[in-house]
């Protein structure tokens, strides 16, 4: 039978499409642990006389969002009919559309007030890799009283930035230092609980050797790149997954390596059409080759959920065991080159090249790593970089913009934590320019557009792009490239 294997939405999705039959089976793994394109805030207007702010959890198919496990909790904040109407001057469709599309030129042009100008500057600073300056700007914008839309959006971006910087104590105490009202402060309460859980963890530290480290690169049956790591002296195979915001360990690995749980609170990560409980932990010592990471904040998930369970026919089975995941929190510290063809990964300490904020920068972090992708018709798009996804994806909302045609596809998705879902379309071919290199992506899977978010994701770059050459990720300088 003619069949093609692809990876699917989020980290470690293994999709098997049977072209002769109408039915297909997909095996799914992790999906961008923690919040990826966090829906920090979305300002919207149903009519010019009804401009209100609504903040909702992102239902973007590949993201996790965070919350504390509490059966009585109402969950992520949503639009409240009790909230008072905002003045018309507080809302600008043009401005917030520019934010959503990450169009900095249009954003600065559309900014009409000091709060809008300040928030745009905060986004630019964060995209340029100057997190502390962005943090200060978001603090100021969250405390101003002129524009509540900007204040709430800034508060959410501040919470996201604090999590990225692992400033857990500051994140924990965010609401107490906020000038927002109780309802608006509630938008960051879920993230603040993560700050509380990790507040006792010592500051992280990374030690590099003088020379680059070269290791064997494995490709799992799920299509994800993986390397051998040592956790407190014990060796395991961990996925290299840019789509996961934090490092993840299975409970089996945590127990064997004596990794301590740092809080009794059970937290929840949302997976693809599901969720799973996790516990906050601290890895005292983790080694990748001769690179040493100390005091790594991590999540521990039950080993029974750290498996890709579905067989090729969709039946349950033991599946692929996952020891753990090296997430973006670690990868962003590295200058890493993954050579899938030769099975080698080379890691070195990043050098400051001064590329941030210049025309050379094509990789930014705004809740998740986003790569600038250019198309002949659609202009510049922003794709999530997810090495844990075996295939690339396109947001259905931009199909017309890029002039893409689709063909029918029927696939069933199985994942960790007993999650699942469906997909039914694929773009046969999409030509893009990535860092000056022209690529033709084939069989790009189409996913339904998520609810509007502060910053939208136009698609996902999966590890299928590795067949074009070596993948280099240098988040310090905002550079992503593919070389022969």
Tab-separated table of N, CA and C in Angstrom, residues 221-292:
chain	number	residue	atom	x	y	z
A	221	UNK	N	11.080	7.133	16.139
A	221	UNK	CA	10.030	6.629	15.255
A	221	UNK	C	8.928	7.652	15.051
A	222	UNK	N	8.866	8.644	15.937
A	222	UNK	CA	7.890	9.715	15.778
A	222	UNK	C	8.435	10.845	14.927
A	223	UNK	N	9.672	10.704	14.426
A	223	UNK	CA	10.263	11.706	13.553
A	223	UNK	C	10.919	12.861	14.276
A	224	UNK	N	11.056	12.773	15.594
A	224	UNK	CA	11.628	13.859	16.373
A	224	UNK	C	13.125	13.654	16.576
A	225	UNK	N	13.921	14.741	16.535
A	225	UNK	CA	15.348	14.626	16.830
A	225	UNK	C	15.547	14.386	18.322
A	226	UNK	N	16.531	13.564	18.671
A	226	UNK	CA	16.765	13.233	20.074
A	226	UNK	C	18.259	13.061	20.326
A	227	UNK	N	18.664	13.327	21.565
A	227	UNK	CA	20.050	13.152	21.979
A	227	UNK	C	20.080	12.455	23.337
A	228	UNK	N	21.255	11.919	23.663
A	228	UNK	CA	21.449	11.330	24.976
A	228	UNK	C	21.792	12.436	25.981
A	229	UNK	N	21.144	12.410	27.117
A	229	UNK	CA	21.430	13.368	28.175
A	229	UNK	C	21.671	12.611	29.472
A	230	UNK	N	22.351	13.253	30.402
A	230	UNK	CA	22.541	12.696	31.735
A	230	UNK	C	21.814	13.573	32.740
A	231	UNK	N	20.977	12.914	33.516
A	231	UNK	CA	20.229	13.600	34.571
A	231	UNK	C	20.760	13.095	35.900
A	232	UNK	N	21.427	13.967	36.634
A	232	UNK	CA	22.034	13.576	37.911
A	232	UNK	C	22.850	12.293	37.774
A	233	UNK	N	23.575	12.180	36.660
A	233	UNK	CA	24.485	11.052	36.443
A	233	UNK	C	23.884	9.869	35.713
A	234	UNK	N	22.569	9.841	35.494
A	234	UNK	CA	21.923	8.730	34.786
A	234	UNK	C	21.594	9.151	33.359
A	235	UNK	N	21.755	8.235	32.390
A	235	UNK	CA	21.628	8.586	30.981
A	235	UNK	C	20.265	8.199	30.410
A	236	UNK	N	19.711	9.130	29.595
A	236	UNK	CA	18.414	8.905	28.966
A	236	UNK	C	18.421	9.531	27.574
A	237	UNK	N	17.389	9.177	26.776
A	237	UNK	CA	17.206	9.790	25.470
A	237	UNK	C	16.101	10.833	25.568
A	238	UNK	N	16.449	12.089	25.258
A	238	UNK	CA	15.481	13.186	25.311
A	238	UNK	C	15.279	13.772	23.924
A	239	UNK	N	14.050	14.144	23.631
A	239	UNK	CA	13.753	14.831	22.383
A	239	UNK	C	14.295	16.263	22.415
A	240	UNK	N	14.725	16.760	21.286
A	240	UNK	CA	15.066	18.173	21.115
A	240	UNK	C	13.853	18.838	20.491
A	241	UNK	N	13.130	19.599	21.282
A	241	UNK	CA	11.823	20.071	20.841
A	241	UNK	C	11.674	21.569	21.090
A	242	UNK	N	11.824	22.361	20.042
A	242	UNK	CA	11.665	23.814	20.167
A	242	UNK	C	10.216	24.202	20.434
A	243	UNK	N	9.290	23.302	20.198
A	243	UNK	CA	7.881	23.586	20.434
A	243	UNK	C	7.475	23.414	21.883
A	244	UNK	N	8.374	22.905	22.710
A	244	UNK	CA	8.096	22.752	24.134
A	244	UNK	C	8.762	23.882	24.889
A	245	UNK	N	7.989	24.651	25.622
A	245	UNK	CA	8.539	25.813	26.303
A	245	UNK	C	9.469	25.441	27.452
A	246	UNK	N	9.221	24.289	28.081
A	246	UNK	CA	10.028	23.873	29.217
A	246	UNK	C	10.492	22.445	29.076
A	247	UNK	N	11.493	22.093	29.854
A	247	UNK	CA	12.001	20.732	29.900
A	247	UNK	C	10.990	19.834	30.614
A	248	UNK	N	10.832	18.617	30.104
A	248	UNK	CA	9.843	17.683	30.636
A	248	UNK	C	10.517	16.346	30.928
A	249	UNK	N	10.172	15.739	32.047
A	249	UNK	CA	10.666	14.421	32.416
A	249	UNK	C	9.484	13.504	32.674
A	250	UNK	N	9.639	12.236	32.320
A	250	UNK	CA	8.627	11.266	32.716
A	250	UNK	C	8.816	10.983	34.200
A	251	UNK	N	7.762	10.553	34.854
A	251	UNK	CA	7.848	10.269	36.287
A	251	UNK	C	8.838	9.149	36.562
A	252	UNK	N	8.983	8.219	35.629
A	252	UNK	CA	9.956	7.137	35.796
A	252	UNK	C	11.371	7.694	35.856
A	253	UNK	N	11.699	8.585	34.913
A	253	UNK	CA	13.026	9.195	34.878
A	253	UNK	C	13.258	10.039	36.128
A	254	UNK	N	12.252	10.811	36.525
A	254	UNK	CA	12.392	11.656	37.718
A	254	UNK	C	12.663	10.822	38.955
A	255	UNK	N	11.998	9.679	39.050
A	255	UNK	CA	12.190	8.809	40.204
A	255	UNK	C	13.577	8.162	40.180
A	256	UNK	N	13.971	7.622	39.028
A	256	UNK	CA	15.281	6.970	38.916
A	256	UNK	C	16.423	7.941	39.175
A	257	UNK	N	16.298	9.159	38.646
A	257	UNK	CA	17.376	10.141	38.761
A	257	UNK	C	17.265	10.989	40.023
A	258	UNK	N	16.271	10.660	40.850
A	258	UNK	CA	16.072	11.376	42.116
A	258	UNK	C	15.936	12.889	41.909
A	259	UNK	N	15.053	13.250	40.977
A	259	UNK	CA	14.750	14.662	40.722
A	259	UNK	C	13.644	15.089	41.674
A	260	UNK	N	13.894	16.092	42.508
A	260	UNK	CA	12.895	16.468	43.521
A	260	UNK	C	11.723	17.263	42.947
A	261	UNK	N	10.550	16.964	43.440
A	261	UNK	CA	9.364	17.776	43.162
A	261	UNK	C	9.424	18.986	44.089
A	262	UNK	N	9.240	20.185	43.546
A	262	UNK	CA	9.468	21.401	44.341
A	262	UNK	C	8.198	22.005	44.926
A	263	UNK	N	7.051	21.461	44.564
A	263	UNK	CA	5.800	21.971	45.104
A	263	UNK	C	4.771	20.845	45.089
A	264	UNK	N	3.922	20.766	46.104
A	264	UNK	CA	2.887	19.729	46.117
A	264	UNK	C	1.744	20.016	45.161
A	265	UNK	N	1.705	21.222	44.618
A	265	UNK	CA	0.603	21.600	43.736
A	265	UNK	C	0.694	20.866	42.401
A	266	UNK	N	-0.417	20.286	41.997
A	266	UNK	CA	-0.505	19.677	40.676
A	266	UNK	C	-0.965	20.729	39.685
A	267	UNK	N	-0.211	20.885	38.610
A	267	UNK	CA	-0.553	21.827	37.557
A	267	UNK	C	-1.066	21.061	36.355
A	268	UNK	N	-1.654	21.776	35.421
A	268	UNK	CA	-2.225	21.125	34.250
A	268	UNK	C	-1.682	21.750	32.976
A	269	UNK	N	-1.271	20.906	32.040
A	269	UNK	CA	-0.914	21.382	30.713
A	269	UNK	C	-1.962	20.866	29.742
A	270	UNK	N	-2.383	21.733	28.864
A	270	UNK	CA	-3.355	21.320	27.862
A	270	UNK	C	-2.630	20.747	26.670
A	271	UNK	N	-3.085	19.625	26.222
A	271	UNK	CA	-2.525	18.980	25.052
A	271	UNK	C	-3.499	19.143	23.903
A	272	UNK	N	-3.185	18.492	22.795
A	272	UNK	CA	-4.068	18.542	21.635
A	272	UNK	C	-5.398	17.902	21.995
A	273	UNK	N	-6.428	18.742	22.135
A	273	UNK	CA	-7.774	18.308	22.495
A	273	UNK	C	-7.787	17.469	23.771
A	274	UNK	N	-7.009	17.881	24.744
A	274	UNK	CA	-6.976	17.180	26.007
A	274	UNK	C	-6.102	17.930	26.997
A	275	UNK	N	-5.812	17.297	28.102
A	275	UNK	CA	-4.946	17.904	29.093
A	275	UNK	C	-4.298	16.793	29.905
A	276	UNK	N	-3.259	17.171	30.650
A	276	UNK	CA	-2.553	16.203	31.473
A	276	UNK	C	-2.007	16.902	32.707
A	277	UNK	N	-2.010	16.215	33.836
A	277	UNK	CA	-1.446	16.802	35.056
A	277	UNK	C	0.076	16.693	35.052
A	278	UNK	N	0.738	17.679	35.625
A	278	UNK	CA	2.193	17.652	35.770
A	278	UNK	C	2.548	18.187	37.150
A	279	UNK	N	3.770	17.869	37.570
A	279	UNK	CA	4.290	18.368	38.830
A	279	UNK	C	5.532	19.200	38.566
A	280	UNK	N	5.709	20.316	39.281
A	280	UNK	CA	6.903	21.136	39.101
A	280	UNK	C	8.107	20.491	39.775
A	281	UNK	N	9.246	20.501	39.098
A	281	UNK	CA	10.449	19.853	39.618
A	281	UNK	C	11.677	20.685	39.279
A	282	UNK	N	12.796	20.361	39.914
A	282	UNK	CA	14.062	21.044	39.651
A	282	UNK	C	15.146	20.002	39.423
A	283	UNK	N	15.765	20.049	38.247
A	283	UNK	CA	16.858	19.134	37.930
A	283	UNK	C	18.157	19.787	38.393
A	284	UNK	N	18.798	19.174	39.385
A	284	UNK	CA	20.012	19.755	39.946
A	284	UNK	C	21.130	19.817	38.922
A	285	UNK	N	21.282	18.758	38.127
A	285	UNK	CA	22.355	18.721	37.138
A	285	UNK	C	21.899	17.935	35.909
A	286	UNK	N	21.951	18.570	34.766
A	286	UNK	CA	21.645	17.915	33.497
A	286	UNK	C	22.791	18.186	32.533
A	287	UNK	N	23.244	17.140	31.838
A	287	UNK	CA	24.377	17.269	30.931
A	287	UNK	C	23.993	16.838	29.526
A	288	UNK	N	24.368	17.654	28.566
A	288	UNK	CA	24.282	17.285	27.156
A	288	UNK	C	25.716	17.301	26.652
A	289	UNK	N	26.283	16.119	26.486
A	289	UNK	CA	27.713	16.051	26.204
A	289	UNK	C	28.457	16.627	27.400
A	290	UNK	N	29.349	17.573	27.150
A	290	UNK	CA	30.106	18.211	28.230
A	290	UNK	C	29.526	19.568	28.627
A	291	UNK	N	28.306	19.885	28.150
A	291	UNK	CA	27.607	21.098	28.565
A	291	UNK	C	26.789	20.765	29.807
A	292	UNK	N	26.936	21.569	30.841
A	292	UNK	CA	26.282	21.292	32.116
A	292	UNK	C	25.233	22.361	32.408
